[in-house]
XYZ file of C-alpha atoms in Angstrom:
630
model
C -3.981 28.232 7.718
C -3.257 26.341 4.160
C -1.120 29.264 3.205
C 1.408 27.740 6.113
C 2.050 24.510 4.501
C 5.393 25.418 3.766
C 6.116 25.795 7.237
C 5.380 21.816 7.781
C 8.940 20.725 6.677
C 10.626 24.118 7.497
C 10.034 23.466 11.320
C 12.248 20.443 11.676
C 14.775 21.544 9.049
C 15.044 24.711 11.311
C 15.722 22.358 14.114
C 18.292 20.564 12.243
C 20.313 23.962 11.292
C 20.367 25.273 14.732
C 21.317 21.743 16.428
C 24.149 21.419 13.501
C 25.623 24.507 13.857
C 25.383 25.349 17.839
C 24.301 22.107 19.151
C 27.846 20.988 20.406
C 27.559 23.887 22.938
C 24.227 23.677 23.859
C 22.904 22.311 27.282
C 20.976 18.640 26.460
C 17.914 20.281 27.901
C 18.013 22.577 25.208
C 18.979 20.324 22.375
C 16.128 18.169 23.272
C 13.498 20.946 23.493
C 14.821 22.061 19.877
C 14.630 18.562 18.576
C 11.509 17.440 20.076
C 9.785 21.183 19.874
C 10.526 21.402 16.043
C 8.728 18.346 15.078
C 5.971 19.396 17.811
C 5.187 22.208 16.155
C 5.406 20.505 12.417
C 2.805 18.051 14.035
C 0.297 20.981 15.567
C 0.223 22.863 12.212
C 0.125 19.666 10.044
C -2.863 18.772 12.428
C -4.322 21.948 11.620
C -3.588 22.349 8.214
C -5.407 18.765 7.744
C -8.438 19.738 9.689
C -9.084 23.004 7.601
C -8.409 21.012 4.461
C -10.708 18.201 5.221
C -13.530 20.817 6.430
C -12.863 22.789 3.499
C -13.234 20.497 0.438
C -16.293 21.450 -1.500
C -15.536 20.040 -5.154
C -12.027 20.734 -4.975
C -9.933 17.718 -3.253
C -6.126 19.390 -3.751
C -4.439 22.103 -2.877
C -1.307 23.607 -4.900
C 1.397 26.191 -2.958
C 4.115 27.314 -5.500
C 7.011 29.052 -3.485
C 9.372 29.726 -6.103
C 10.942 28.534 -9.551
C 14.228 25.917 -8.374
C 15.808 25.879 -11.721
C 14.817 27.429 -15.104
C 16.519 26.431 -18.412
C 14.209 26.598 -21.512
C 11.295 24.083 -20.900
C 12.805 22.630 -17.918
C 11.974 24.602 -15.033
C 10.725 22.743 -11.871
C 9.638 24.837 -8.622
C 9.660 24.340 -5.170
C 6.153 23.670 -4.531
C 3.940 21.482 -2.600
C 0.982 19.464 -3.111
C -1.807 18.760 -0.738
C -4.233 16.227 -1.356
C -6.024 13.211 0.798
C -2.942 10.951 0.258
C -0.264 13.591 1.092
C -2.625 14.640 4.160
C -2.402 11.012 5.586
C 1.365 10.927 5.121
C 1.962 14.570 6.659
C -0.149 13.563 9.891
C 1.754 10.048 10.396
C 4.994 11.440 9.584
C 4.643 14.372 12.473
C 2.600 12.674 14.949
C 4.467 9.770 15.052
C 7.878 11.327 14.610
C 7.108 13.788 17.664
C 6.453 10.887 19.805
C 9.592 9.060 18.534
C 11.487 12.512 19.406
C 9.987 12.498 22.823
C 10.544 9.134 23.614
C 14.437 9.809 22.197
C 15.067 12.661 24.853
C 14.978 9.873 27.179
C 16.403 7.112 25.689
C 19.320 9.044 24.484
C 19.869 11.057 27.342
C 23.605 9.124 28.627
C 24.768 9.214 24.744
C 27.524 11.359 23.699
C 26.242 12.414 20.684
C 22.872 13.775 21.906
C 22.332 16.905 20.286
C 24.051 15.056 16.806
C 21.267 12.360 16.947
C 18.511 15.118 17.299
C 19.879 17.019 14.364
C 19.896 13.966 11.874
C 16.359 12.891 13.122
C 14.993 16.852 12.636
C 16.673 16.237 9.120
C 15.043 13.086 8.603
C 11.676 14.523 9.515
C 12.323 17.453 7.107
C 13.511 15.174 4.325
C 10.232 12.659 4.415
C 7.925 15.789 4.967
C 9.668 17.338 1.601
C 9.287 14.129 -0.330
C 5.663 13.581 0.324
C 4.572 17.023 -0.170
C 6.408 17.186 -3.256
C 4.600 18.757 -6.351
C 7.303 17.463 -9.046
C 9.256 14.709 -9.249
C 12.617 16.331 -8.934
C 11.597 18.156 -5.258
C 10.476 14.488 -4.392
C 13.676 12.864 -5.318
C 15.551 15.254 -3.219
C 13.684 14.321 -0.265
C 14.105 10.333 -1.224
C 18.049 11.194 -1.284
C 17.592 13.167 2.023
C 15.940 10.164 3.791
C 18.568 7.858 2.344
C 21.193 10.109 3.587
C 19.716 10.612 7.058
C 19.608 6.451 6.840
C 22.836 5.898 6.377
C 24.160 8.414 9.219
C 21.551 6.998 11.541
C 22.409 3.455 10.986
C 26.151 4.575 11.434
C 25.517 6.582 14.367
C 27.791 4.899 16.752
C 30.300 4.742 14.162
C 33.328 3.510 16.548
C 31.718 -0.064 16.086
C 33.114 -1.273 12.430
C 29.850 -3.342 12.114
C 27.726 -0.440 12.201
C 29.664 1.184 9.613
C 29.353 -1.950 7.553
C 25.762 -2.027 8.021
C 25.044 1.477 7.045
C 27.069 1.156 4.061
C 25.211 -1.850 3.135
C 22.057 -0.075 3.349
C 23.203 3.169 1.302
C 24.484 0.832 -1.375
C 21.228 -1.408 -1.988
C 19.122 1.316 -1.776
C 21.557 3.182 -4.297
C 20.710 0.488 -6.737
C 16.777 1.209 -6.815
C 17.760 5.041 -6.707
C 19.526 4.888 -9.694
C 16.900 2.806 -11.569
C 14.383 5.520 -10.473
C 16.638 8.758 -11.714
C 16.407 7.105 -15.143
C 12.779 6.647 -14.887
C 12.500 10.506 -13.745
C 14.854 11.390 -16.737
C 12.402 9.038 -19.298
C 9.296 10.603 -18.040
C 10.919 14.244 -18.677
C 12.144 13.409 -21.885
C 8.597 11.663 -23.371
C 5.830 14.052 -21.527
C 7.983 17.453 -21.201
C 7.372 18.169 -17.256
C 8.203 16.664 -14.212
C 4.751 17.855 -12.253
C 3.477 15.114 -11.106
C -0.535 15.593 -11.678
C 0.532 16.853 -15.330
C 2.596 13.876 -15.638
C 0.095 11.302 -14.733
C -2.559 13.116 -17.152
C -0.026 13.438 -19.930
C 0.668 10.106 -19.837
C -3.223 8.813 -19.675
C -3.344 10.842 -22.947
C -0.423 9.926 -24.860
C 0.192 6.626 -23.664
C -1.361 3.246 -24.805
C -1.918 0.854 -21.967
C 0.759 -1.978 -22.201
C 3.048 0.396 -24.530
C 6.891 -0.188 -24.197
C 7.299 3.646 -22.615
C 4.524 2.854 -19.750
C 6.125 -0.426 -18.938
C 9.451 0.953 -18.893
C 8.618 4.005 -16.941
C 6.563 2.065 -14.440
C 9.292 -0.875 -14.095
C 11.825 1.954 -13.308
C 9.933 3.741 -10.724
C 8.893 -0.056 -9.236
C 12.984 -0.606 -8.739
C 13.166 2.669 -6.975
C 10.534 1.628 -4.643
C 11.383 -1.875 -3.925
C 15.111 -0.882 -2.885
C 13.603 2.007 -0.809
C 10.751 -0.286 0.798
C 13.458 -3.222 1.107
C 11.386 -5.764 -0.944
C 12.640 -8.740 -2.389
C 15.151 -8.526 -4.308
C 16.540 -5.836 -2.407
C 15.369 -6.561 1.206
C 18.759 -7.748 2.958
C 19.791 -4.163 4.295
C 16.917 -3.753 6.602
C 17.592 -6.413 9.268
C 21.218 -5.348 9.587
C 20.091 -1.594 9.855
C 19.032 -2.701 13.220
C 22.506 -1.629 14.347
C 21.322 1.918 14.583
C 19.470 3.170 18.064
C 16.027 1.826 18.369
C 14.025 5.151 18.261
C 15.781 5.288 14.635
C 14.398 1.904 13.920
C 11.155 3.224 14.969
C 11.081 6.104 12.951
C 13.078 5.330 9.948
C 12.951 1.426 9.561
C 9.487 1.026 10.498
C 6.919 4.000 10.418
C 8.111 6.441 7.490
C 11.129 6.013 5.427
C 10.605 2.098 4.156
C 7.207 2.991 3.109
C 8.142 5.630 0.854
C 8.080 3.158 -2.022
C 4.618 2.621 -1.188
C 3.805 6.200 -1.002
C 5.777 6.430 -4.391
C 3.496 3.857 -6.256
C 0.366 5.260 -5.041
C 1.485 8.957 -6.056
C 2.298 7.658 -9.624
C -0.596 5.210 -9.763
C -1.463 6.064 -13.612
C 1.832 4.848 -14.592
C 0.989 1.267 -12.987
C -2.214 1.194 -14.130
C -0.955 1.748 -17.680
C 1.604 -1.055 -17.319
C -0.491 -4.312 -15.908
C 2.432 -6.402 -16.331
C 4.305 -3.981 -13.892
C 1.256 -3.779 -11.626
C 0.971 -7.853 -11.651
C 4.804 -7.638 -10.670
C 4.293 -5.315 -7.659
C 1.728 -7.804 -6.345
C 3.930 -10.777 -6.944
C 6.869 -8.817 -5.399
C 4.518 -8.357 -2.477
C 3.540 -12.026 -1.817
C 6.778 -13.296 -2.098
C 8.296 -10.962 0.516
C 5.670 -11.176 3.035
C 6.252 -14.743 2.922
C 10.056 -15.006 2.950
C 10.157 -12.358 5.638
C 7.406 -14.138 7.824
C 9.270 -17.624 7.842
C 12.908 -15.422 8.415
C 11.038 -13.701 11.529
C 10.498 -17.221 13.029
C 14.009 -17.894 13.390
C 15.606 -14.654 14.719
C 16.511 -14.658 18.472
C 17.319 -10.904 18.445
C 14.391 -8.872 19.378
C 14.870 -5.845 16.659
C 15.824 -8.128 13.953
C 12.206 -10.017 14.498
C 10.253 -6.657 14.249
C 12.592 -5.928 11.189
C 11.545 -8.943 9.483
C 8.267 -8.038 10.237
C 8.391 -4.631 8.593
C 9.506 -6.197 5.498
C 6.586 -8.490 5.658
C 4.157 -5.862 6.392
C 5.094 -3.618 3.691
C 5.031 -6.850 1.380
C 1.148 -6.479 2.136
C 1.137 -3.063 1.079
C 2.436 -3.637 -1.863
C 0.293 -6.700 -2.549
C -2.662 -4.251 -2.275
C -1.130 -1.974 -4.470
C -0.891 -4.571 -7.354
C -4.006 -5.674 -7.073
C -5.251 -2.076 -7.431
C -6.407 -1.624 -3.538
C -4.787 1.704 -3.349
C -6.643 2.745 -0.397
C -6.383 -0.454 1.494
C -2.209 -0.052 0.992
C -2.366 3.262 2.227
C -4.914 2.169 5.442
C -2.207 -0.561 6.475
C 0.346 1.907 6.212
C -1.330 4.069 8.927
C -2.469 1.551 11.191
C 1.092 0.141 10.757
C 3.112 2.846 11.618
C 1.325 3.295 14.631
C 1.602 -0.133 15.780
C 5.216 -0.749 14.569
C 6.503 2.013 15.964
C 4.809 1.042 19.375
C 6.371 -2.149 18.953
C 10.247 -0.618 18.574
C 9.712 1.772 21.205
C 8.417 -1.077 23.695
C 11.450 -3.028 22.637
C 13.668 -0.007 23.288
C 12.273 0.054 26.718
C 13.286 -3.451 27.380
C 16.451 -3.470 25.818
C 17.419 -0.453 27.732
C 16.232 -2.245 31.155
C 18.285 -5.137 30.501
C 21.419 -3.213 29.941
C 21.017 -3.514 26.278
C 20.472 -7.093 25.894
C 18.420 -8.081 22.831
C 18.563 -11.782 22.726
C 15.094 -12.969 23.651
C 16.095 -15.846 24.987
C 17.601 -14.008 27.397
C 15.072 -11.618 28.526
C 11.964 -12.647 30.421
C 9.376 -11.694 33.284
C 8.663 -8.291 31.793
C 5.103 -8.777 32.537
C 5.908 -8.384 36.066
C 8.926 -6.114 36.356
C 7.420 -3.306 33.479
C 4.012 -3.686 33.521
C 3.403 -0.443 31.343
C 5.698 -1.775 28.494
C 4.308 -5.236 28.878
C 0.710 -3.963 27.982
C 1.639 -1.747 25.533
C 3.790 -4.142 23.745
C 1.075 -6.662 24.118
C -1.094 -4.430 22.373
C 1.303 -3.539 19.676
C 1.859 -7.501 18.929
C -2.021 -8.095 18.931
C -2.350 -5.202 16.315
C 0.553 -6.652 14.556
C -1.175 -10.070 14.571
C -4.353 -8.846 13.329
C -6.120 -9.904 16.642
C -9.901 -9.555 15.264
C -12.204 -6.788 16.345
C -10.332 -4.654 18.752
C -7.070 -4.154 17.095
C -6.373 -1.594 14.059
C -4.180 -3.798 12.408
C -6.808 -6.185 11.991
C -9.158 -4.182 9.925
C -6.496 -2.682 7.842
C -5.119 -6.360 7.333
C -8.787 -7.394 6.882
C -9.149 -4.954 4.078
C -6.082 -5.824 2.228
C -7.252 -9.794 2.445
C -10.856 -9.045 1.333
C -9.993 -6.644 -1.643
C -7.158 -8.976 -2.740
C -10.091 -11.795 -2.997
C -12.497 -9.586 -4.881
C -10.166 -7.344 -7.112
C -10.463 -8.268 -10.896
C -6.608 -7.967 -10.835
C -6.322 -10.435 -8.291
C -6.387 -14.282 -8.381
C -6.703 -16.784 -5.431
C -3.026 -17.608 -5.024
C -2.503 -13.990 -3.649
C -5.074 -14.228 -0.877
C -3.662 -17.566 -0.053
C -0.180 -16.193 0.436
C -1.781 -13.487 2.292
C -3.612 -15.698 4.782
C -0.750 -17.875 5.156
C 1.494 -14.750 5.986
C -1.189 -13.547 8.402
C -0.704 -16.922 10.331
C 3.060 -16.517 10.303
C 2.636 -13.035 11.662
C 0.669 -14.283 14.566
C 3.171 -16.917 15.428
C 6.277 -14.837 15.463
C 4.289 -11.908 17.235
C 3.136 -13.936 20.258
C 6.396 -16.246 19.821
C 8.390 -12.722 20.706
C 5.571 -11.813 23.441
C 6.027 -15.053 25.384
C 9.622 -15.388 25.309
C 10.115 -11.941 26.555
C 7.111 -11.087 28.716
C 6.715 -14.634 30.405
C 8.903 -16.974 31.986
C 11.652 -16.466 34.308
C 13.900 -13.551 34.080
C 17.109 -14.553 32.723
C 18.802 -10.892 32.638
C 18.040 -8.214 35.615
C 16.030 -5.618 34.419
C 16.951 -2.827 36.426
C 15.762 0.504 35.008
C 12.159 1.596 35.004
C 10.934 3.845 31.930
C 10.400 7.175 33.021
C 7.473 9.653 31.704
C 9.217 10.428 28.607
C 9.494 6.780 27.140
C 5.856 5.829 28.978
C 3.682 8.746 27.578
C 4.496 7.862 23.686
C 3.893 3.972 24.271
C 0.714 4.942 26.154
C -0.301 7.013 23.213
C 0.544 5.043 20.341
C -1.176 2.019 21.829
C -4.180 3.779 22.068
C -3.841 4.715 18.405
C -3.146 1.102 17.516
C -6.470 0.371 18.763
C -8.653 3.219 17.808
C -7.329 4.074 14.062
C -8.732 0.950 12.855
C -12.372 2.041 13.381
C -12.302 4.352 10.361
C -12.827 1.848 8.168
C -15.316 -0.895 9.013
C -16.214 -4.027 6.698
C -19.744 -4.434 5.544
C -20.042 -7.404 7.924
C -18.955 -5.104 10.594
C -20.734 -1.719 10.800
C -19.837 -0.783 7.122
C -17.867 2.441 8.039
C -15.614 3.949 4.937
C -14.667 7.074 6.275
C -10.998 6.596 5.457
C -11.605 4.889 1.865
C -13.956 7.663 0.977
C -11.524 10.218 1.892
C -8.537 8.732 -0.044
C -10.675 7.897 -3.223
C -10.508 11.747 -3.643
C -6.891 11.449 -4.327
C -6.860 7.451 -5.344
C -8.702 5.390 -7.756
C -11.466 3.263 -6.357
C -10.609 -0.340 -6.353
C -12.250 -2.251 -9.421
C -14.010 -5.287 -7.646
C -15.423 -8.459 -9.046
C -18.974 -9.284 -8.254
C -19.137 -11.002 -4.776
C -21.621 -11.291 -1.835
C -21.640 -10.821 1.669
C -21.567 -14.395 2.981
C -18.295 -14.837 1.253
C -16.569 -11.799 2.383
C -17.857 -12.882 6.173
C -16.694 -16.499 5.317
C -13.394 -14.862 4.478
C -13.202 -12.770 7.384
C -13.745 -15.870 9.734
C -11.195 -17.679 7.800
C -8.460 -14.764 8.334
C -9.482 -14.087 11.813
C -8.588 -17.978 12.612
C -5.543 -17.737 11.013
C -4.814 -14.639 13.225
C -5.725 -16.417 16.380
C -3.960 -19.761 15.872
C -0.733 -18.298 16.513
C -1.725 -17.468 20.294
C -2.202 -21.546 21.562
C 0.428 -22.598 19.091
C 3.182 -20.366 20.578
C 2.005 -20.943 24.118
C 2.092 -24.574 24.055
C 5.678 -24.287 22.086
C 7.443 -21.296 23.946
C 5.514 -21.526 27.533
C 4.142 -24.733 28.110
C 6.761 -27.448 26.636
C 9.852 -25.299 25.470
C 11.927 -28.268 25.313
C 9.740 -29.284 22.184
C 10.697 -26.095 19.914
C 14.118 -26.759 20.845
C 14.042 -30.555 19.606
C 12.434 -29.351 16.767
C 15.183 -26.814 16.114
C 17.829 -29.826 16.623
C 16.301 -32.176 14.357
C 17.906 -32.471 10.510
C 15.189 -30.753 8.717
C 14.470 -28.407 11.531
C 18.114 -27.444 11.879
C 18.504 -26.862 7.821
C 15.541 -24.733 7.672
C 16.147 -22.887 10.989
C 19.518 -22.176 9.547
C 18.118 -21.157 5.899
C 15.237 -18.908 7.218
C 17.771 -17.454 10.093
C 19.820 -16.148 7.235
C 17.442 -14.683 5.581
C 16.814 -17.432 2.685
C 20.534 -17.179 1.737
C 20.251 -13.865 -0.103
C 23.184 -12.243 1.431
C 25.735 -15.412 0.528
C 23.878 -15.630 -2.921
C 24.778 -12.039 -3.556
C 28.295 -12.436 -2.130
C 29.010 -15.671 -4.617
C 27.332 -13.987 -7.545
C 27.838 -10.401 -7.558
C 30.465 -9.231 -5.141
C 32.985 -11.647 -5.498
C 33.239 -11.748 -9.038
C 33.041 -7.936 -9.123
C 36.365 -7.621 -6.599
C 38.245 -10.566 -9.057
C 37.279 -8.335 -12.621
C 38.792 -5.337 -10.546
C 42.053 -7.340 -9.644
C 42.257 -8.616 -13.512
C 41.664 -5.091 -14.797
C 43.695 -2.989 -11.844
C 46.301 -2.327 -14.724
C 44.024 -1.436 -17.612
C 44.908 1.219 -20.105
C 42.989 4.013 -18.636
C 45.075 3.369 -15.650
C 48.320 3.201 -17.734
C 47.450 6.778 -18.975
C 47.268 7.945 -15.383
C 50.338 6.571 -14.473
C 52.109 7.993 -17.565
C 51.133 11.226 -15.945
C 52.347 10.747 -12.702
C 55.811 9.751 -14.061
C 55.758 12.619 -16.073
C 55.041 14.814 -13.307
C 57.794 13.329 -10.999
C 60.049 13.359 -13.635
C 59.933 17.409 -13.970
C 59.836 17.294 -10.240
C 63.092 15.881 -9.922
C 64.463 17.739 -12.815
C 63.452 21.441 -11.334
C 64.428 20.202 -8.074
C 68.140 19.906 -9.304
C 68.298 23.347 -10.230
C 67.850 24.670 -6.573
C 71.328 24.599 -5.419
C 71.380 27.515 -3.057
C 73.990 29.274 -4.871
C 72.992 33.019 -5.280
C 75.366 34.024 -8.244
C 73.494 30.854 -10.336
C 70.026 32.203 -9.687
C 71.145 35.817 -10.406
C 72.331 34.559 -13.706
C 69.312 32.282 -14.224
C 67.312 35.792 -14.042
C 69.456 37.800 -16.119
C 69.427 35.006 -18.905
C 65.789 34.527 -18.813
C 65.359 38.328 -19.213
C 67.431 38.283 -22.077
C 65.623 35.470 -23.954
C 62.051 37.471 -22.994
C 63.549 40.336 -24.646
C 64.780 38.592 -27.976
C 61.511 36.937 -28.178
C 59.648 40.451 -28.079
C 62.284 42.206 -30.408
C 61.795 39.199 -33.003
C 58.180 39.423 -32.775
């Protein structure tokens, strides 16, 4: 079965090819079968391969599959090859399983859209690119998948391209992620130039042998890779593209901008962990970026009225938790939160899409309401997703993954108490904005009629993802609640174990109680502010300080305004001043010469046959004379 690993990305790629070539001429049902079925086959195969891989491990914790040599120029000979270990196993399972249910959901959600087959073609290409990224054996193939998911993100954000706002959002995402991608590509060049290979495992082996910890090369390489991760995963300071990316269809937000693509940066750092271990300053920067991002995004989510923008900011914030874990060396905790987050965040987006569809595409939470009564399946699944996001203690997967991050942030020898304090405050913010969303959308009066009930293709993914948002957490339980470490034991075959300072069980239990109280505190607070006394929250927002904070948080802490004033406008002024520089003058002169020659030659075209005959004869005489002379 392991020999069939190459088919995991090929199935969705084949679906993309078929839909691109013939989708416009195929019935919608056939397009849906191809789009959904190709990812379903990939999910089945990935699950079978993963089971065999787990059961067959006997000292060898990885499997490599080389297909062919891609390029061969002297020592530069990267291969099209796949590498399967515990990390890539987790990634392909999440990408294919979550991807399948989102595709299934999309068959109903996008049923009336004119670009039905085009949508599935783009989504299939994305899944193929993401699988290539996480299975790549070398950095060049990884970068191919990296750029593939970036392209698909651009195409899907701007899917409804007739609206200029959607196109602007797509361009913004493309340009901002390109800044990080360019730095990452320079890092790839640096690694090949200094270590002589692009094969990831060999790169890390050579780096650990040849580079001293804290050396300039190690710091530079890690910093360049971090820049790529920050751009793709929407972390400070390149986070502003993700909220605007909600312009795309809701299934796009669920797949690309919640469950998979935006976590590519987390995967990159985890996959190249040796470089960050050799650059302690950069690894500390990863943790700082994570804490700052999760707090900034958490406050911003509190001020949003659009349900999808709340979820977008929550995605940025939860990825911040993953960066924090990576920064303190809690590699397995970061990937565990990635897995649980993929399930509950895709669930939240899909449930939100069901509400938006029923409300005739209304997304303002203050104009919604009464979902609990009108859409019971959507309500209960949405509530489970929100509870897991808020880390409701004991019963949700989000609690166990976030608790693992909080505990290992406290106990790691690379951490400090401020990291834990920031993460705990972020847990409180998450609880508040998650249940603010639940109470506004699901309770109260029905402000917008909910005229459409979801069909089975929408309900089935919601129910399955809701179950996974609860059940997956029990594969990793803390010492105080069962001491189960199935996930971390598996991941530790591919990632380094955390280096923890000495702690005791009572400290762990106390910190768990504090974190649980933070997670629970948002429920009564939101009930009081948004259900029992809604006028009080409105009055708070109208106070001078409240209004300033609301506007500041609503705008994402003013990052877009700052970039506009500090980067975009000065650049445009420079281009205006430099419009007629010496380089432009050269091309303008070339154009003038060409125009003059055109006019001169045009004057010879008189239409007089005698002149043409004379010219031919004269030209022949001149050519003969030249030949005789030579």
